[in-house]
mmCIF file of C-alpha atoms and ligand atoms in Angstrom:
data_model
loop_
_atom_site.group_PDB
_atom_site.id
_atom_site.type_symbol
_atom_site.label_atom_id
_atom_site.label_comp_id
_atom_site.label_asym_id
_atom_site.label_seq_id
_atom_site.Cartn_x
_atom_site.Cartn_y
_atom_site.Cartn_z
ATOM 1 C CA UNK M 275 -16.738 -1.801 -18.734
ATOM 2 C CA UNK M 276 -17.808 -5.057 -17.126
ATOM 3 C CA UNK M 277 -20.115 -4.434 -14.173
ATOM 4 C CA UNK M 278 -19.173 -5.868 -10.824
ATOM 5 C CA UNK M 279 -20.841 -9.264 -10.412
ATOM 6 C CA UNK M 280 -22.014 -8.508 -6.865
ATOM 7 C CA UNK M 281 -25.231 -6.533 -6.361
ATOM 8 C CA UNK M 282 -24.951 -2.950 -5.151
ATOM 9 C CA UNK M 283 -27.272 -3.684 -2.231
ATOM 10 C CA UNK M 284 -24.986 -6.441 -0.952
ATOM 11 C CA UNK M 285 -21.909 -4.236 -1.181
ATOM 12 C CA UNK M 286 -23.643 -1.273 0.461
ATOM 13 C CA UNK M 287 -24.802 -3.427 3.365
ATOM 14 C CA UNK M 288 -21.412 -5.110 3.773
ATOM 15 C CA UNK M 289 -19.667 -1.707 4.052
ATOM 16 C CA UNK M 290 -22.167 -0.278 6.558
ATOM 17 C CA UNK M 291 -22.189 -3.479 8.653
ATOM 18 C CA UNK M 292 -18.385 -3.714 8.806
ATOM 19 C CA UNK M 293 -18.118 -0.107 9.957
ATOM 20 C CA UNK M 294 -20.821 -0.549 12.573
ATOM 21 C CA UNK M 295 -19.399 -3.787 13.930
ATOM 22 C CA UNK M 296 -15.791 -2.603 14.350
ATOM 23 C CA UNK M 297 -16.325 1.081 15.180
ATOM 24 C CA UNK M 298 -15.804 0.554 18.877
ATOM 25 C CA UNK M 299 -13.197 -2.195 18.536
ATOM 26 C CA UNK M 300 -10.322 -1.562 20.944
ATOM 27 C CA UNK M 301 -6.684 -2.496 20.686
ATOM 28 C CA UNK M 302 -3.611 -1.192 18.949
ATOM 29 C CA UNK M 303 -1.809 2.143 19.165
ATOM 30 C CA UNK M 304 -1.122 4.971 16.739
ATOM 31 C CA UNK M 305 2.388 4.880 15.279
ATOM 32 C CA UNK M 306 4.447 7.244 17.418
ATOM 33 C CA UNK M 307 7.951 6.767 16.013
ATOM 34 C CA UNK M 308 6.807 9.350 13.445
ATOM 35 C CA UNK M 309 5.664 11.946 16.022
ATOM 36 C CA UNK M 310 2.886 13.588 13.972
ATOM 37 C CA UNK M 311 1.101 10.255 13.424
ATOM 38 C CA UNK M 312 0.711 9.939 17.191
ATOM 39 C CA UNK M 313 -1.496 13.051 17.153
ATOM 40 C CA UNK M 314 -4.142 11.784 14.702
ATOM 41 C CA UNK M 315 -7.418 11.082 16.594
ATOM 42 C CA UNK M 316 -7.436 7.328 17.268
ATOM 43 C CA UNK M 317 -11.157 6.908 16.910
ATOM 44 C CA UNK M 318 -11.285 7.960 13.241
ATOM 45 C CA UNK M 319 -12.576 5.048 11.158
ATOM 46 C CA UNK M 320 -13.470 5.056 7.476
ATOM 47 C CA UNK M 321 -14.491 2.220 5.176
ATOM 48 C CA UNK M 322 -14.932 2.261 1.389
ATOM 49 C CA UNK M 323 -15.472 -0.156 -1.468
ATOM 50 C CA UNK M 324 -14.795 0.960 -5.058
ATOM 51 C CA UNK M 325 -15.846 -1.308 -7.914
ATOM 52 C CA UNK M 326 -14.291 -1.753 -11.354
ATOM 53 C CA UNK M 327 -17.317 -0.021 -12.857
ATOM 54 C CA UNK M 328 -16.695 3.056 -10.743
ATOM 55 C CA UNK M 329 -19.253 2.693 -7.962
ATOM 56 C CA UNK M 330 -18.251 3.959 -4.519
ATOM 57 C CA UNK M 331 -19.714 2.829 -1.186
ATOM 58 C CA UNK M 332 -18.624 4.510 2.048
ATOM 59 C CA UNK M 333 -19.165 4.456 5.794
ATOM 60 C CA UNK M 334 -17.717 6.570 8.618
ATOM 61 C CA UNK M 335 -14.753 8.933 8.141
ATOM 62 C CA UNK M 336 -14.083 7.862 4.551
ATOM 63 C CA UNK M 337 -13.307 11.447 3.427
ATOM 64 C CA UNK M 338 -10.715 12.197 6.126
ATOM 65 C CA UNK M 339 -7.201 12.704 4.707
ATOM 66 C CA UNK M 340 -4.377 10.685 6.254
ATOM 67 C CA UNK M 341 -0.775 9.760 5.434
ATOM 68 C CA UNK M 342 -0.420 7.130 2.710
ATOM 69 C CA UNK M 343 2.837 5.796 4.231
ATOM 70 C CA UNK M 344 3.847 2.314 3.077
ATOM 71 C CA UNK M 345 0.917 1.919 0.724
ATOM 72 C CA UNK M 346 2.887 4.303 -1.528
ATOM 73 C CA UNK M 347 5.299 1.409 -2.186
ATOM 74 C CA UNK M 348 2.674 -0.299 -4.351
ATOM 75 C CA UNK M 349 2.287 2.570 -6.825
ATOM 76 C CA UNK M 350 5.993 3.268 -7.243
ATOM 77 C CA UNK M 351 6.439 -0.457 -7.818
ATOM 78 C CA UNK M 352 3.867 -0.275 -10.619
ATOM 79 C CA UNK M 353 5.663 2.695 -12.180
ATOM 80 C CA UNK M 354 9.071 1.020 -12.082
ATOM 81 C CA UNK M 355 7.870 -2.344 -13.438
ATOM 82 C CA UNK M 356 6.355 -0.373 -16.333
ATOM 83 C CA UNK M 357 9.635 1.403 -16.999
ATOM 84 C CA UNK M 358 12.113 -1.420 -16.401
ATOM 85 C CA UNK M 359 10.085 -4.529 -17.137
ATOM 86 C CA UNK M 360 9.361 -7.317 -14.632
ATOM 87 C CA UNK M 361 12.570 -9.287 -15.260
ATOM 88 C CA UNK M 362 14.987 -6.430 -14.733
ATOM 89 C CA UNK M 363 13.051 -5.429 -11.621
ATOM 90 C CA UNK M 364 13.266 -8.933 -10.188
ATOM 91 C CA UNK M 365 17.036 -9.000 -10.554
ATOM 92 C CA UNK M 366 17.679 -5.517 -9.202
ATOM 93 C CA UNK M 367 15.386 -5.513 -6.146
ATOM 94 C CA UNK M 368 13.935 -9.017 -5.633
ATOM 95 C CA UNK M 369 10.385 -10.271 -5.237
ATOM 96 C CA UNK M 370 10.447 -12.612 -2.227
ATOM 97 C CA UNK M 371 8.996 -11.882 1.221
ATOM 98 C CA UNK M 372 11.596 -11.177 3.908
ATOM 99 C CA UNK M 373 9.619 -12.587 6.842
ATOM 100 C CA UNK M 374 10.954 -9.644 8.882
ATOM 101 C CA UNK M 375 9.492 -6.282 9.985
ATOM 102 C CA UNK M 376 9.222 -3.525 7.375
ATOM 103 C CA UNK M 377 12.254 -1.614 8.648
ATOM 104 C CA UNK M 378 14.471 -4.630 9.313
ATOM 105 C CA UNK M 379 18.220 -4.261 8.922
ATOM 106 C CA UNK M 380 18.674 -7.934 9.797
ATOM 107 C CA UNK M 381 16.763 -8.905 6.637
ATOM 108 C CA UNK M 382 19.408 -7.060 4.603
ATOM 109 C CA UNK M 383 22.267 -8.703 6.497
ATOM 110 C CA UNK M 384 20.808 -12.124 5.774
ATOM 111 C CA UNK M 385 20.725 -11.536 2.006
ATOM 112 C CA UNK M 386 24.005 -9.713 1.269
ATOM 113 C CA UNK M 387 22.154 -6.375 1.414
ATOM 114 C CA UNK M 388 19.670 -7.404 -1.290
ATOM 115 C CA UNK M 389 16.297 -5.888 -0.319
ATOM 116 C CA UNK M 390 14.293 -8.916 -1.552
ATOM 117 C CA UNK M 391 10.837 -7.326 -1.461
ATOM 118 C CA UNK M 392 9.732 -3.959 -2.927
ATOM 119 C CA UNK M 393 7.140 -3.652 -0.148
ATOM 120 C CA UNK M 394 9.553 -3.286 2.770
ATOM 121 C CA UNK M 395 11.426 -0.022 3.355
ATOM 122 C CA UNK M 396 14.726 -1.251 1.871
ATOM 123 C CA UNK M 397 13.068 -2.569 -1.271
ATOM 124 C CA UNK M 398 10.958 0.560 -1.646
ATOM 125 C CA UNK M 399 14.033 2.811 -1.425
ATOM 126 C CA UNK M 400 15.774 0.625 -4.012
ATOM 127 C CA UNK M 401 12.647 0.706 -6.231
ATOM 128 C CA UNK M 402 12.551 4.521 -6.098
ATOM 129 C CA UNK M 403 16.176 4.622 -7.237
ATOM 130 C CA UNK M 404 15.114 2.705 -10.377
ATOM 131 C CA UNK M 405 12.600 5.314 -11.590
ATOM 132 C CA UNK M 406 13.937 6.518 -14.945
ATOM 133 C CA UNK M 407 14.477 10.170 -14.066
ATOM 134 C CA UNK M 408 16.775 12.980 -15.115
ATOM 135 C CA UNK M 409 17.033 14.430 -11.606
ATOM 136 C CA UNK M 410 15.491 14.301 -8.133
ATOM 137 C CA UNK M 411 12.695 16.699 -9.021
ATOM 138 C CA UNK M 412 11.717 14.589 -12.042
ATOM 139 C CA UNK M 413 11.803 11.404 -9.927
ATOM 140 C CA UNK M 414 9.490 12.965 -7.337
ATOM 141 C CA UNK M 415 7.160 14.439 -9.964
ATOM 142 C CA UNK M 416 6.690 11.012 -11.587
ATOM 143 C CA UNK M 417 5.999 9.272 -8.275
ATOM 144 C CA UNK M 418 3.461 11.882 -7.182
ATOM 145 C CA UNK M 419 1.938 11.748 -10.662
ATOM 146 C CA UNK M 420 1.416 8.010 -10.571
ATOM 147 C CA UNK M 421 -0.250 8.246 -7.144
ATOM 148 C CA UNK M 422 -2.658 10.770 -8.657
ATOM 149 C CA UNK M 423 -3.298 8.587 -11.711
ATOM 150 C CA UNK M 424 -4.167 5.640 -9.459
ATOM 151 C CA UNK M 425 -6.426 7.832 -7.281
ATOM 152 C CA UNK M 426 -8.078 9.679 -10.185
ATOM 153 C CA UNK M 427 -7.340 13.085 -8.680
ATOM 154 C CA UNK M 428 -4.170 15.093 -7.985
ATOM 155 C CA UNK M 429 -2.450 13.936 -4.793
ATOM 156 C CA UNK M 430 -0.255 16.245 -2.742
ATOM 157 C CA UNK M 431 2.262 15.900 0.044
ATOM 158 C CA UNK M 432 1.700 17.169 3.568
ATOM 159 C CA UNK M 433 4.609 19.458 4.468
ATOM 160 C CA UNK M 434 3.955 18.840 8.174
ATOM 161 C CA UNK M 435 4.013 15.040 7.876
ATOM 162 C CA UNK M 436 7.096 15.135 5.673
ATOM 163 C CA UNK M 437 8.898 17.386 8.176
ATOM 164 C CA UNK M 438 8.047 15.022 11.033
ATOM 165 C CA UNK M 439 9.270 12.002 9.068
ATOM 166 C CA UNK M 440 12.428 13.665 7.757
ATOM 167 C CA UNK M 441 13.370 14.638 11.315
ATOM 168 C CA UNK M 442 13.170 11.026 12.500
ATOM 169 C CA UNK M 443 14.063 8.805 9.498
ATOM 170 C CA UNK M 444 17.554 7.832 10.714
ATOM 171 C CA UNK M 445 16.908 4.132 10.296
ATOM 172 C CA UNK M 446 15.791 4.519 6.676
ATOM 173 C CA UNK M 447 18.914 6.549 5.950
ATOM 174 C CA UNK M 448 21.036 3.762 7.391
ATOM 175 C CA UNK M 449 19.152 1.273 5.205
ATOM 176 C CA UNK M 450 19.823 3.421 2.109
ATOM 177 C CA UNK M 451 23.571 3.412 2.819
ATOM 178 C CA UNK M 452 23.580 -0.373 3.360
ATOM 179 C CA UNK M 453 21.847 -0.739 -0.009
ATOM 180 C CA UNK M 454 24.523 1.466 -1.552
ATOM 181 C CA UNK M 455 27.205 -0.733 -0.061
ATOM 182 C CA UNK M 456 25.560 -3.881 -1.455
ATOM 183 C CA UNK M 457 25.060 -2.387 -4.940
ATOM 184 C CA UNK M 458 21.256 -2.281 -4.744
ATOM 185 C CA UNK M 459 20.697 1.448 -5.020
ATOM 186 C CA UNK M 460 20.757 3.015 -8.444
ATOM 187 C CA UNK M 461 20.837 6.762 -7.721
ATOM 188 C CA UNK M 462 22.196 8.886 -4.881
ATOM 189 C CA UNK M 463 21.168 6.997 -1.672
ATOM 190 C CA UNK M 464 20.066 10.134 0.178
ATOM 191 C CA UNK M 465 18.002 11.263 -2.830
ATOM 192 C CA UNK M 466 16.212 7.894 -2.811
ATOM 193 C CA UNK M 467 15.657 8.075 0.955
ATOM 194 C CA UNK M 468 14.400 11.664 0.759
ATOM 195 C CA UNK M 469 11.899 10.775 -1.971
ATOM 196 C CA UNK M 470 10.859 7.624 -0.103
ATOM 197 C CA UNK M 471 10.069 9.789 2.920
ATOM 198 C CA UNK M 472 8.083 12.198 0.755
ATOM 199 C CA UNK M 473 6.092 9.504 -1.012
ATOM 200 C CA UNK M 474 5.025 8.218 2.428
ATOM 201 C CA UNK M 475 3.881 11.736 3.420
ATOM 202 C CA UNK M 476 1.183 12.244 0.795
ATOM 203 C CA UNK M 477 -2.442 12.651 1.847
ATOM 204 C CA UNK M 478 -5.242 10.327 0.767
ATOM 205 C CA UNK M 479 -8.772 9.552 1.907
ATOM 206 C CA UNK M 480 -10.199 6.059 2.329
ATOM 207 C CA UNK M 481 -12.121 6.717 -0.895
ATOM 208 C CA UNK M 482 -8.856 7.528 -2.726
ATOM 209 C CA UNK M 483 -7.342 4.334 -1.401
ATOM 210 C CA UNK M 484 -10.284 2.264 -2.615
ATOM 211 C CA UNK M 485 -10.081 3.863 -6.083
ATOM 212 C CA UNK M 486 -6.327 3.215 -6.180
ATOM 213 C CA UNK M 487 -7.043 -0.441 -5.397
ATOM 214 C CA UNK M 488 -9.908 -0.547 -7.893
ATOM 215 C CA UNK M 489 -7.487 0.627 -10.592
ATOM 216 C CA UNK M 490 -5.483 -2.525 -9.914
ATOM 217 C CA UNK M 491 -8.681 -4.622 -9.749
ATOM 218 C CA UNK M 492 -9.604 -3.123 -13.132
ATOM 219 C CA UNK M 493 -6.423 -4.310 -14.866
ATOM 220 C CA UNK M 494 -4.536 -1.022 -14.454
ATOM 221 C CA UNK M 495 -7.188 1.410 -15.777
ATOM 222 C CA UNK M 496 -8.676 3.924 -13.385
ATOM 223 C CA UNK M 497 -12.431 3.181 -13.178
ATOM 224 C CA UNK M 498 -13.322 6.861 -12.618
ATOM 225 C CA UNK M 499 -11.136 8.609 -15.187
ATOM 226 C CA UNK M 500 -10.468 5.801 -17.674
ATOM 227 C CA UNK M 501 -6.710 6.578 -17.523
ATOM 228 C CA UNK M 502 -4.541 3.559 -18.319
ATOM 229 C CA UNK M 503 -2.056 3.710 -15.446
ATOM 230 C CA UNK M 504 -0.168 0.420 -15.795
ATOM 231 C CA UNK M 505 -0.383 -2.538 -18.159
ATOM 232 C CA UNK M 506 -2.710 -5.390 -17.278
ATOM 233 C CA UNK M 507 0.212 -7.860 -17.339
ATOM 234 C CA UNK M 508 2.092 -5.764 -14.775
ATOM 235 C CA UNK M 509 -0.890 -5.626 -12.408
ATOM 236 C CA UNK M 510 -0.380 -9.359 -11.809
ATOM 237 C CA UNK M 511 3.196 -8.732 -10.627
ATOM 238 C CA UNK M 512 2.099 -5.941 -8.300
ATOM 239 C CA UNK M 513 -0.739 -7.993 -6.790
ATOM 240 C CA UNK M 514 1.595 -10.957 -6.266
ATOM 241 C CA UNK M 515 3.863 -8.728 -4.197
ATOM 242 C CA UNK M 516 0.928 -7.437 -2.165
ATOM 243 C CA UNK M 517 -0.097 -11.040 -1.482
ATOM 244 C CA UNK M 518 3.420 -11.994 -0.334
ATOM 245 C CA UNK M 519 4.414 -8.991 1.792
ATOM 246 C CA UNK M 520 1.557 -6.497 1.883
ATOM 247 C CA UNK M 521 0.829 -6.693 5.597
ATOM 248 C CA UNK M 522 4.414 -7.488 6.616
ATOM 249 C CA UNK M 523 4.886 -10.281 9.143
ATOM 250 C CA UNK M 524 1.132 -10.930 9.109
ATOM 251 C CA UNK M 525 1.032 -11.600 5.358
ATOM 252 C CA UNK M 526 0.786 -15.388 5.737
ATOM 253 C CA UNK M 527 -1.914 -15.081 8.345
ATOM 254 C CA UNK M 528 -3.803 -12.639 6.111
ATOM 255 C CA UNK M 529 -3.603 -14.977 3.105
ATOM 256 C CA UNK M 530 -4.819 -17.836 5.289
ATOM 257 C CA UNK M 531 -7.773 -15.947 6.748
ATOM 258 C CA UNK M 532 -8.740 -13.427 4.038
ATOM 259 C CA UNK M 533 -7.056 -14.509 0.814
ATOM 260 C CA UNK M 534 -6.760 -11.156 -0.968
ATOM 261 C CA UNK M 535 -3.668 -9.156 -1.962
ATOM 262 C CA UNK M 536 -3.505 -6.142 0.345
ATOM 263 C CA UNK M 537 -1.261 -3.324 1.522
ATOM 264 C CA UNK M 538 -1.138 -1.436 4.783
ATOM 265 C CA UNK M 539 0.570 1.731 5.995
ATOM 266 C CA UNK M 540 1.451 3.020 9.456
ATOM 267 C CA UNK M 541 -0.886 5.972 8.876
ATOM 268 C CA UNK M 542 -3.687 3.440 9.489
ATOM 269 C CA UNK M 543 -4.721 2.763 5.882
ATOM 270 C CA UNK M 544 -5.287 -0.662 4.350
ATOM 271 C CA UNK M 545 -6.434 -1.649 0.872
ATOM 272 C CA UNK M 546 -7.286 -5.115 -0.454
ATOM 273 C CA UNK M 547 -7.910 -5.999 -4.087
ATOM 274 C CA UNK M 548 -10.375 -8.522 -5.524
ATOM 275 C CA UNK M 549 -9.116 -8.751 -9.144
ATOM 276 C CA UNK M 550 -11.758 -8.047 -11.775
ATOM 277 C CA UNK M 551 -14.261 -6.942 -9.141
ATOM 278 C CA UNK M 552 -13.479 -4.295 -6.580
ATOM 279 C CA UNK M 553 -11.170 -2.963 -3.886
ATOM 280 C CA UNK M 554 -11.890 -2.627 -0.181
ATOM 281 C CA UNK M 555 -10.182 0.138 1.788
ATOM 282 C CA UNK M 556 -10.327 1.093 5.440
ATOM 283 C CA UNK M 557 -8.547 3.559 7.690
ATOM 284 C CA UNK M 558 -8.143 3.836 11.440
ATOM 285 C CA UNK M 559 -4.906 4.898 13.188
ATOM 286 C CA UNK M 560 -4.362 2.304 15.964
ATOM 287 C CA UNK M 561 -1.926 -0.385 14.751
ATOM 288 C CA UNK M 562 -1.041 -3.924 15.793
ATOM 289 C CA UNK M 563 2.558 -4.934 16.532
ATOM 290 C CA UNK M 564 3.311 -5.596 12.851
ATOM 291 C CA UNK M 565 2.197 -2.058 11.873
ATOM 292 C CA UNK M 566 -1.262 -2.836 10.458
ATOM 293 C CA UNK M 567 -4.433 -0.984 11.472
ATOM 294 C CA UNK M 568 -6.482 -3.109 13.871
ATOM 295 C CA UNK M 569 -9.921 -1.785 12.826
ATOM 296 C CA UNK M 570 -9.048 -1.611 9.138
ATOM 297 C CA UNK M 571 -7.966 -5.252 9.107
ATOM 298 C CA UNK M 572 -11.172 -6.303 10.870
ATOM 299 C CA UNK M 573 -13.401 -4.308 8.509
ATOM 300 C CA UNK M 574 -11.670 -5.381 5.304
ATOM 301 C CA UNK M 575 -11.653 -9.027 6.408
ATOM 302 C CA UNK M 576 -15.345 -8.892 7.261
ATOM 303 C CA UNK M 577 -16.300 -7.409 3.874
ATOM 304 C CA UNK M 578 -14.123 -9.941 2.033
ATOM 305 C CA UNK M 579 -15.809 -12.780 3.904
ATOM 306 C CA UNK M 580 -19.335 -11.419 3.483
ATOM 307 C CA UNK M 581 -18.885 -10.954 -0.259
ATOM 308 C CA UNK M 582 -16.932 -14.239 -0.535
ATOM 309 C CA UNK M 583 -14.032 -12.629 -2.333
ATOM 310 C CA UNK M 584 -11.081 -14.745 -1.132
ATOM 311 C CA UNK M 585 -8.937 -15.815 -4.095
ATOM 312 C CA UNK M 586 -8.371 -19.262 -2.658
ATOM 313 C CA UNK M 587 -12.071 -20.074 -2.316
ATOM 314 C CA UNK M 588 -12.911 -23.002 -4.571
ATOM 315 C CA UNK M 589 -16.398 -22.622 -6.037
ATOM 316 C CA UNK M 590 -18.663 -25.589 -5.279
ATOM 317 C CA UNK M 591 -19.124 -28.021 -8.176
ATOM 318 C CA UNK M 592 -22.605 -28.809 -9.478
ATOM 319 C CA UNK M 593 -22.776 -32.558 -9.541
HETATM 320 N N1 LIG C 832 7.339 6.176 6.448
HETATM 321 C C1 LIG C 832 7.218 4.953 7.197
HETATM 322 C C2 LIG C 832 8.589 4.363 7.477
HETATM 323 O O1 LIG C 832 9.432 4.450 6.644
HETATM 324 C C3 LIG C 832 6.348 3.963 6.471
HETATM 325 C C4 LIG C 832 6.291 2.619 7.135
HETATM 326 C C5 LIG C 832 4.985 1.886 6.975
HETATM 327 O O2 LIG C 832 3.936 2.442 6.661
HETATM 328 N N2 LIG C 832 5.038 0.612 7.284
HETATM 329 O O3 LIG C 832 8.868 3.827 8.497
#
């Protein structure tokens, strides 16, 4: 496997420095609309880089398990593009950013109930309904399985987080019924919503998240286990979606300032992918207004800048 072009010393230092610099950064609040997320200690902060040749660099609380939440949308998207092909997926869900918050009903109204993006709640629920499954159990088993393949270890769901989400997911249920009305849900709407809620309630560490991202950076093969999770050609489609909608209404700002495809979750996780090189993950519960972790964004941005990873950077020309 091709070694990462950046020296291990530079990566190690970048990870430690980013953690140190942003450890006491203030601002943001834990998500509280899912009650159990409000109880996670706000000062937790983990940072990790995983490279395509399987090296791992950590700082802080990188082994603490937290709820994957919206980052789960990325892996189910990969699974469904594999099964249905990119063209069918584009027609049935859509691949354009909504420009609206992740749980927007207005975004559906504006597009005849078409979800548009697989990385907002509506699009994720629609995507789940496209998993080729014989029943609900099979659908769930495949989704959990693909999360584990990306992470390189079995992933499991937290019963407590799932219970807290299921007790409060009224808005997502409404979204699932609107999708049904518009013809953009392809199984029982409540089955899709239930599995969406479960896929958000799985537990990962910052290290898992970095390995999941590194699997994308590595063309769809897990750098730790060697498992081929998705086809190289499909990784490009997944990363494009992360670039367009990965940090919701801040996605444009993120592209402008950082320039890497990324995905956040309201559990406080964030992962960014430098294709062919590495993934940067960070976790800290307090979120900005868009639903992105304040410390994680700062740490990931700093590492991307230090290692000059932005995809839009034009290398200087030797004249
Ligand atoms: N389970 C959460 C929800 O549906 C996930 C949202 C997120 O992480 N942005 O609201």
